[in-house]
Short mmCIF file of C-alpha atoms and ligand atoms in Angstrom, two decimals:
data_model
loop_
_atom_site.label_atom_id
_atom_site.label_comp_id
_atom_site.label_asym_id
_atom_site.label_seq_id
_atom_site.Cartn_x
_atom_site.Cartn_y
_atom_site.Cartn_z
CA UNK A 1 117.60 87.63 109.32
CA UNK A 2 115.58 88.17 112.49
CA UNK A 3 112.96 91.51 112.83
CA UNK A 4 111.20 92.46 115.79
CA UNK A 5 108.23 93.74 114.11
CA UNK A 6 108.02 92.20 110.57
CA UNK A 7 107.12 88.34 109.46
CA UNK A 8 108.11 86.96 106.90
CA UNK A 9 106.93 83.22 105.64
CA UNK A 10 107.59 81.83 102.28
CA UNK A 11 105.40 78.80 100.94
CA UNK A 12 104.99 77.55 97.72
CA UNK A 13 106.10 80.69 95.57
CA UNK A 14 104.11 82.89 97.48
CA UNK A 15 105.80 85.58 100.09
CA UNK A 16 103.75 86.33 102.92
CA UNK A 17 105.29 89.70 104.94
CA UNK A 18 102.57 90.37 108.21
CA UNK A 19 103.39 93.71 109.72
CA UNK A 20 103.51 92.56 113.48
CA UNK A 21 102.87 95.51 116.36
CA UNK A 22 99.85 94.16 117.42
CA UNK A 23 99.99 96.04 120.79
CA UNK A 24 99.87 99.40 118.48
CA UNK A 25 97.83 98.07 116.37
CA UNK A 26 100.61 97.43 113.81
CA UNK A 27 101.48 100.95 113.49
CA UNK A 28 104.80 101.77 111.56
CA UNK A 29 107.48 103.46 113.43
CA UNK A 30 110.95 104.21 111.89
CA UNK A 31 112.28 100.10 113.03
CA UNK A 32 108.85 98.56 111.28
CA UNK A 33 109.51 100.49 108.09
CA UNK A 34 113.47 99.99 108.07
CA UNK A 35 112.69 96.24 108.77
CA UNK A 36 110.01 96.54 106.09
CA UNK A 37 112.78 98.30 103.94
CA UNK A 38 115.11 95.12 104.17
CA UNK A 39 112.43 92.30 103.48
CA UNK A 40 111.26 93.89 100.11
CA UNK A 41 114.97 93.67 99.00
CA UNK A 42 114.56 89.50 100.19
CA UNK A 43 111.63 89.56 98.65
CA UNK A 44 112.78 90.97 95.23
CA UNK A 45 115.82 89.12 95.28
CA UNK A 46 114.54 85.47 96.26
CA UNK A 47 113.87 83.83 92.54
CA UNK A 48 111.00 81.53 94.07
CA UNK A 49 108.91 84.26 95.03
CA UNK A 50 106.51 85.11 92.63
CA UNK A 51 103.88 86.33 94.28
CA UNK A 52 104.11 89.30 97.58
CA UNK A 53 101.28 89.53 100.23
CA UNK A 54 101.26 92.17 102.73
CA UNK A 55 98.87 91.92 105.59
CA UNK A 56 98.77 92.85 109.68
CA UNK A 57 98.68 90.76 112.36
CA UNK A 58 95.72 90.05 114.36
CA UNK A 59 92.52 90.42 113.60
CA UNK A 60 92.13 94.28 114.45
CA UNK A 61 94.12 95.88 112.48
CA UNK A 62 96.47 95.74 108.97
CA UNK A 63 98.09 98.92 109.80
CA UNK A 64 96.77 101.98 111.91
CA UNK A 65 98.75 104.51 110.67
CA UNK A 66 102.50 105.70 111.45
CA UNK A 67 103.27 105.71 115.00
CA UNK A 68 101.72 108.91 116.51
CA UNK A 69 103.87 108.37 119.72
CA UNK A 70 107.47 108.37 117.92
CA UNK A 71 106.40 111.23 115.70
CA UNK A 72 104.39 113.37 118.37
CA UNK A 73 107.96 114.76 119.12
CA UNK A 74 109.51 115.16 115.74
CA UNK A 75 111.07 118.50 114.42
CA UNK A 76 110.07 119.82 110.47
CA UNK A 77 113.34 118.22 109.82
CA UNK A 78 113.26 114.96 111.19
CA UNK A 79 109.27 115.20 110.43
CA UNK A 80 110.18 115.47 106.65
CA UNK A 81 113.00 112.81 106.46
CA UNK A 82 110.53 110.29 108.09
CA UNK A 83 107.69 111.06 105.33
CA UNK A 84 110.53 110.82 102.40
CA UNK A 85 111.77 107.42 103.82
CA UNK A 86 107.96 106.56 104.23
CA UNK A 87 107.28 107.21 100.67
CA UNK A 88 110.94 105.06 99.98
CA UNK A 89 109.48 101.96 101.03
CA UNK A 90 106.31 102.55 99.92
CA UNK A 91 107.95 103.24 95.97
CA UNK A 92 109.63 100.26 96.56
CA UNK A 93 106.53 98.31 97.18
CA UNK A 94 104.92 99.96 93.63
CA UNK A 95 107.87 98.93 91.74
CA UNK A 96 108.95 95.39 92.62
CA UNK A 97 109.04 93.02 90.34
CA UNK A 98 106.24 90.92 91.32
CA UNK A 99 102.52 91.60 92.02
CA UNK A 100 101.95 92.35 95.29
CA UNK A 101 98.62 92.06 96.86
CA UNK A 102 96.91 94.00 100.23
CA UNK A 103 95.26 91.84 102.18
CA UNK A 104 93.50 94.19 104.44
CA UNK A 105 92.32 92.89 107.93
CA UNK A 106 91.10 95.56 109.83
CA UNK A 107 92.03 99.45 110.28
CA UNK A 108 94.05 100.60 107.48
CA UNK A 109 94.51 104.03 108.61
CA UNK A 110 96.73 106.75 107.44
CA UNK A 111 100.07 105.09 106.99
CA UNK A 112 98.45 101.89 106.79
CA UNK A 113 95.83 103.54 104.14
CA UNK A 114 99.16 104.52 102.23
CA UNK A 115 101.07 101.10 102.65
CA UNK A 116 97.76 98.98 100.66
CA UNK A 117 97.66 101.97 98.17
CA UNK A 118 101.35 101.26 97.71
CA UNK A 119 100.29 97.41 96.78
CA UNK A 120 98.87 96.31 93.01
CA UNK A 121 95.67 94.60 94.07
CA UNK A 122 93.71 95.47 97.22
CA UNK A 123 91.36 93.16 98.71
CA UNK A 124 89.60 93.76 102.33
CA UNK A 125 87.49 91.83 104.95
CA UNK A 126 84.43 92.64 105.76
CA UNK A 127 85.79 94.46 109.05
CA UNK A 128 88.44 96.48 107.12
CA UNK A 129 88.07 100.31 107.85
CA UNK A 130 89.95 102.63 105.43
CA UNK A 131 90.77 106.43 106.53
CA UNK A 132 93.46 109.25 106.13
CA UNK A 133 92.81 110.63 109.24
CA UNK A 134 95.94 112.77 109.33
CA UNK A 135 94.36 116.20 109.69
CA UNK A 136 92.35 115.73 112.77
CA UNK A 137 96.09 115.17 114.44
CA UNK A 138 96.98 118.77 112.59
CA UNK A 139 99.24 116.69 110.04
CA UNK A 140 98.45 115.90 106.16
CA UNK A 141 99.07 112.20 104.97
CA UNK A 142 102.91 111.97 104.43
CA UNK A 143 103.22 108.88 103.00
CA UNK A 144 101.91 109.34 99.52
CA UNK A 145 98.15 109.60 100.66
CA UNK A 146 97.89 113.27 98.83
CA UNK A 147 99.20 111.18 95.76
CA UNK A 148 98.03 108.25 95.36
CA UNK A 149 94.67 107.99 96.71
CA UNK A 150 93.63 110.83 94.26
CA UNK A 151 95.04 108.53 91.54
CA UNK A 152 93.17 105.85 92.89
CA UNK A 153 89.52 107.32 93.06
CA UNK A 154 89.40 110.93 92.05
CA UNK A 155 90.49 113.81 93.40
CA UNK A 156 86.48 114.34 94.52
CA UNK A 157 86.17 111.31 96.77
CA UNK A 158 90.17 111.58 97.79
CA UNK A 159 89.53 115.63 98.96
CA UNK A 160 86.58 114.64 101.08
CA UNK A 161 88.18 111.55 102.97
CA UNK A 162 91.59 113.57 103.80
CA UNK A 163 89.83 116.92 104.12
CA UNK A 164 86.96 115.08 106.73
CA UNK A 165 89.22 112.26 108.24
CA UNK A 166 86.27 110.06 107.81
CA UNK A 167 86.86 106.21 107.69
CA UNK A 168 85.06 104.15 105.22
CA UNK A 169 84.08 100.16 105.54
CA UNK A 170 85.44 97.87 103.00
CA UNK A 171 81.62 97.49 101.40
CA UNK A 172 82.39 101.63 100.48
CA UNK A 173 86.07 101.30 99.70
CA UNK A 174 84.74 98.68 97.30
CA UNK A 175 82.23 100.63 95.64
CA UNK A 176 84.24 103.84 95.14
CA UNK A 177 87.37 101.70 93.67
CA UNK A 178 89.85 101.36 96.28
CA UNK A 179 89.53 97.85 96.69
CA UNK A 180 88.95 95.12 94.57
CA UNK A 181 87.44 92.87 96.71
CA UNK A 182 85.62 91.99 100.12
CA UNK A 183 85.82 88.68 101.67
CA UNK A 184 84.89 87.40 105.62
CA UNK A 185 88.13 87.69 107.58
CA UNK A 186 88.95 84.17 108.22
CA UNK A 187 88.59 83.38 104.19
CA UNK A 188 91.05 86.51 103.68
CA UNK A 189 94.65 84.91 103.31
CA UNK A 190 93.48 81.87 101.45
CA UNK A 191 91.45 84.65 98.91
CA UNK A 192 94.63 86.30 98.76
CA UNK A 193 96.48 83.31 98.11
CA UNK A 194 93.73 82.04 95.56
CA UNK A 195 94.63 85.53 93.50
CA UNK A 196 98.31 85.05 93.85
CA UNK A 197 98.28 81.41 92.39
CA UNK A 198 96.40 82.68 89.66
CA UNK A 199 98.85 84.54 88.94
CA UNK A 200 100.93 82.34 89.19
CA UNK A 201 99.97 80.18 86.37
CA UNK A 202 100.49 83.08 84.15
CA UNK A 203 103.77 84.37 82.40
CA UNK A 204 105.70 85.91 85.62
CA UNK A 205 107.52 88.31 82.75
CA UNK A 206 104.89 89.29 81.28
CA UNK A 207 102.79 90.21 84.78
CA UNK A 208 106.40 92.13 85.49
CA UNK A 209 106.34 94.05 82.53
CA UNK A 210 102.60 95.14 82.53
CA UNK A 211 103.20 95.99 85.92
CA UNK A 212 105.73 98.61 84.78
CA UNK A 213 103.98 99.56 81.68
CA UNK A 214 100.87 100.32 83.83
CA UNK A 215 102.55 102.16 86.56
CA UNK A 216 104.70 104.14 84.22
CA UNK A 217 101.74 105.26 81.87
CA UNK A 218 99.98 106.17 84.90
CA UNK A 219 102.27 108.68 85.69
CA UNK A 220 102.31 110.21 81.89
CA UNK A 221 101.01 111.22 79.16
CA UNK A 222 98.48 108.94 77.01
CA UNK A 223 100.86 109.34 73.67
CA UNK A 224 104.34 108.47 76.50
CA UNK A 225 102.48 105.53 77.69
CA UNK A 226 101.32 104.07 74.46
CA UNK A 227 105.07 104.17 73.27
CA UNK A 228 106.53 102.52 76.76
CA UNK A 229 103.38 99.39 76.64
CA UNK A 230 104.60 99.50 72.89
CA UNK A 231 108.71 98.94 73.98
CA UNK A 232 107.34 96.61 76.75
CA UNK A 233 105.02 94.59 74.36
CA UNK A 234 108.25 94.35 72.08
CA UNK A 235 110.24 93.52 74.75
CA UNK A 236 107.92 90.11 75.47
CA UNK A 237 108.92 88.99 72.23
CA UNK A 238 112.75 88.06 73.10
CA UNK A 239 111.01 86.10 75.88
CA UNK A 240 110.49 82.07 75.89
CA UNK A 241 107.44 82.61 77.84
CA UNK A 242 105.78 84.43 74.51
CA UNK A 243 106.81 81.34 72.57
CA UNK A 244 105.91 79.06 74.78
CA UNK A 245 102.69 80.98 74.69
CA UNK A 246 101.80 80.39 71.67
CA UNK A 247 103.05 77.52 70.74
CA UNK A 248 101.22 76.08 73.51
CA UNK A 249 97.74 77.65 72.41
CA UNK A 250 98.18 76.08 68.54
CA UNK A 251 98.71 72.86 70.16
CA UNK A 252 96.05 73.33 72.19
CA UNK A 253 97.65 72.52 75.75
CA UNK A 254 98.43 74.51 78.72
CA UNK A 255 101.85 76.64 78.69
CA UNK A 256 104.77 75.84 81.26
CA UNK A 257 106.03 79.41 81.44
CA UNK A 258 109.30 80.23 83.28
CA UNK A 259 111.31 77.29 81.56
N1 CO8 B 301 100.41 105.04 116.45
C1 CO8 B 301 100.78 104.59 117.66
N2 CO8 B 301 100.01 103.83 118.44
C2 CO8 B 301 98.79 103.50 117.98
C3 CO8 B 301 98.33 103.92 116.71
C4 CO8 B 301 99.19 104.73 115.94
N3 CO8 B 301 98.87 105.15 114.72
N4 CO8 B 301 97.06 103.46 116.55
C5 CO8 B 301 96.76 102.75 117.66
N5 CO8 B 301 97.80 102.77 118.52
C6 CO8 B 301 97.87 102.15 119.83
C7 CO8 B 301 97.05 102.92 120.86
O1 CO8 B 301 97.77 104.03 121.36
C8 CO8 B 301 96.78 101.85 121.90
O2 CO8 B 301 97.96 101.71 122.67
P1 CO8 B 301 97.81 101.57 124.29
O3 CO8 B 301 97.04 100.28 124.48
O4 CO8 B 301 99.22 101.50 124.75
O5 CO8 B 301 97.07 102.77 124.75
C9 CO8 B 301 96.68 100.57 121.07
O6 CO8 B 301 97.26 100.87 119.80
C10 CO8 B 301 95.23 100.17 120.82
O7 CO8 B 301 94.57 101.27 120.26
P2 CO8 B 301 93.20 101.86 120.86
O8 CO8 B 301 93.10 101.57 122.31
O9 CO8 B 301 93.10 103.28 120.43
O10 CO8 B 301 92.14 100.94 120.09
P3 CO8 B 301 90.64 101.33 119.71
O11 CO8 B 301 90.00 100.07 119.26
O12 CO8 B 301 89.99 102.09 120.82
O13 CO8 B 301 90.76 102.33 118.47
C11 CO8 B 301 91.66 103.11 116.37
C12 CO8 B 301 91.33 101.89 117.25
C13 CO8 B 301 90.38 103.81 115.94
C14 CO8 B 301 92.40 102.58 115.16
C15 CO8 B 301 92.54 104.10 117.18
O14 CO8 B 301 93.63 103.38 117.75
C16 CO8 B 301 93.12 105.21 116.37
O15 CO8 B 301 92.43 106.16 116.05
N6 CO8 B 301 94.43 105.12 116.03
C17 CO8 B 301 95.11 106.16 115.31
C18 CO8 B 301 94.73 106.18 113.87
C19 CO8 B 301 95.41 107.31 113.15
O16 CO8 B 301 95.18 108.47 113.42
N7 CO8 B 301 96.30 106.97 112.18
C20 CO8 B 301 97.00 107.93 111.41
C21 CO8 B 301 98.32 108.26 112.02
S1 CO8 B 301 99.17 109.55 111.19
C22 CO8 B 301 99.83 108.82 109.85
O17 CO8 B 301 99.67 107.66 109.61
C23 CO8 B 301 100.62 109.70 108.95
C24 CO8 B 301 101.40 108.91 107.92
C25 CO8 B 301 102.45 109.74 107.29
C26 CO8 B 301 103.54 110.09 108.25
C27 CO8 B 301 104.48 111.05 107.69
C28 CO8 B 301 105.67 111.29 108.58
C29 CO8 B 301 105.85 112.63 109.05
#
């Protein structure tokens, strides 16, 4: 399938999807996320991918927001079917089956703030810039920003970047927890890469289903959470990987997971 403003390559297990608008900075208008939209469902589907990276092309920007141009027009209506299909893809992002990793390369603003918060594992080069600068356009982030940022960092930090607009460098979005990691640009895919194959030396069943145990609890209750990691812990157990597991560790030898 051919898009017009999303890549995808596939090497080695590893999917690499590169949000490609350079001329607007890789912002997301309604044809980036519907072609966004229809890779994740490749992505999920394709058995040799283990591993999803999302990153922007060029060396400006990963994503600078949703396209002010296409939505300077919109009506409530069309304004509020845009954020829920937004927040579609986005969900869809949080709960595929693999990891997927951020690899943020420049302005990650707004929308493009939303799409790495969307991702498992954020990690940033040095030039990354980080913002929700939705109210100084008279707009609130409408993508999950008012969700999922709080999540990530506290409602404290969260209040004062949407509430000021301010953007942050990655050495800040490091220290207050929204990224994991800051590398030098040109070391940024191959980082990202080193991470996924790390990965991918692990159970991929087991990453799935502490993906969903995590994400689920998240959105609970302590007491719901401990009894979904409990159903999901249980559930490893009619897995060969959790043989394989420990069989291999008694005989003291590397597992081959995924047999
Ligand atoms: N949408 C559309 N075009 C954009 C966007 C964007 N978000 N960002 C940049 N561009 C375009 C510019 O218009 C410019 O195009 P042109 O060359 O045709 O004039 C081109 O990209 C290059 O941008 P600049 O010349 O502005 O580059 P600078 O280096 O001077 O500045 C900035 C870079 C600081 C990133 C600047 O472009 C900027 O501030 N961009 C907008 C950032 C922003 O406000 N993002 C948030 C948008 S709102 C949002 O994401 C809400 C999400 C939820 C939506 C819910 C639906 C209702």
């Amino acid at each position: 399938m051919d898009f017009n403003n999303v890549l995808l390559n596939k090497d080695d297990g590893i999917a690499l999807i590169i949000i490609n608008r350079p001329k607007a900075l890789n912002a997301l208008n309604y044809e980036t996320l519907k072609e966004l939209d229809s890779v994740l469902d490749i992505v999920e589907n394709d058995k040799e991918i283990k591993v999803l990276i999302i990153t922007g092309s060029g060396e400006k920007a990963f994503v600078a927001g949703a396209d002010i141009a296409e939505m300077s027009n919109m009506t409530p209506l069309e304004a509020k079917k845009f954020s829920l299909y937004g927040q579609k893809v986005f969900r869809k992002i949080e709960m595929l089956s693999k990891p997927v990793i951020a690899a943020v390369n420049g302005f990650a603003l707004g929308g493009g703030c939303e799409l790495s918060m969307a991702c498992d594992i954020r990690i940033a080069s040095k030039n990354a810039k980080f913002g929700q600068p939705e109210v100084g356009l008279g707009i609130i982030p409408g993508f999950s920003g008012t969700q999922r940022l709080p999540r990530l960092i506290g409602t404290s930090k969260a209040k004062e970047l949407i509430f000021t607009g301010d953007m942050i460098n990655s050495d800040e979005a490091y220290k207050i927890g929204l990224i994991s990691k800051v590398v030098e640009l040109s070391d940024l895919i191959e980082e990202a890469k080193k991470l996924a194959k790390k990965m991918m030396s692990k159970s991929q069943i087991a990453i799935s289903l502490a993906k969903e145990a995590i994400n689920k609890g998240m959105e609970t209750d302590l007491d719901t959470g401990n009894t979904i990691e409990a159903e999901k812990f249980s559930l490893c157990f009619t897995t060969d990987d959790q043989k394989e597991g420990m069989i291999a560790f008694s005989e003291k030898r590397a597992p081959k997971f995924g047999k």
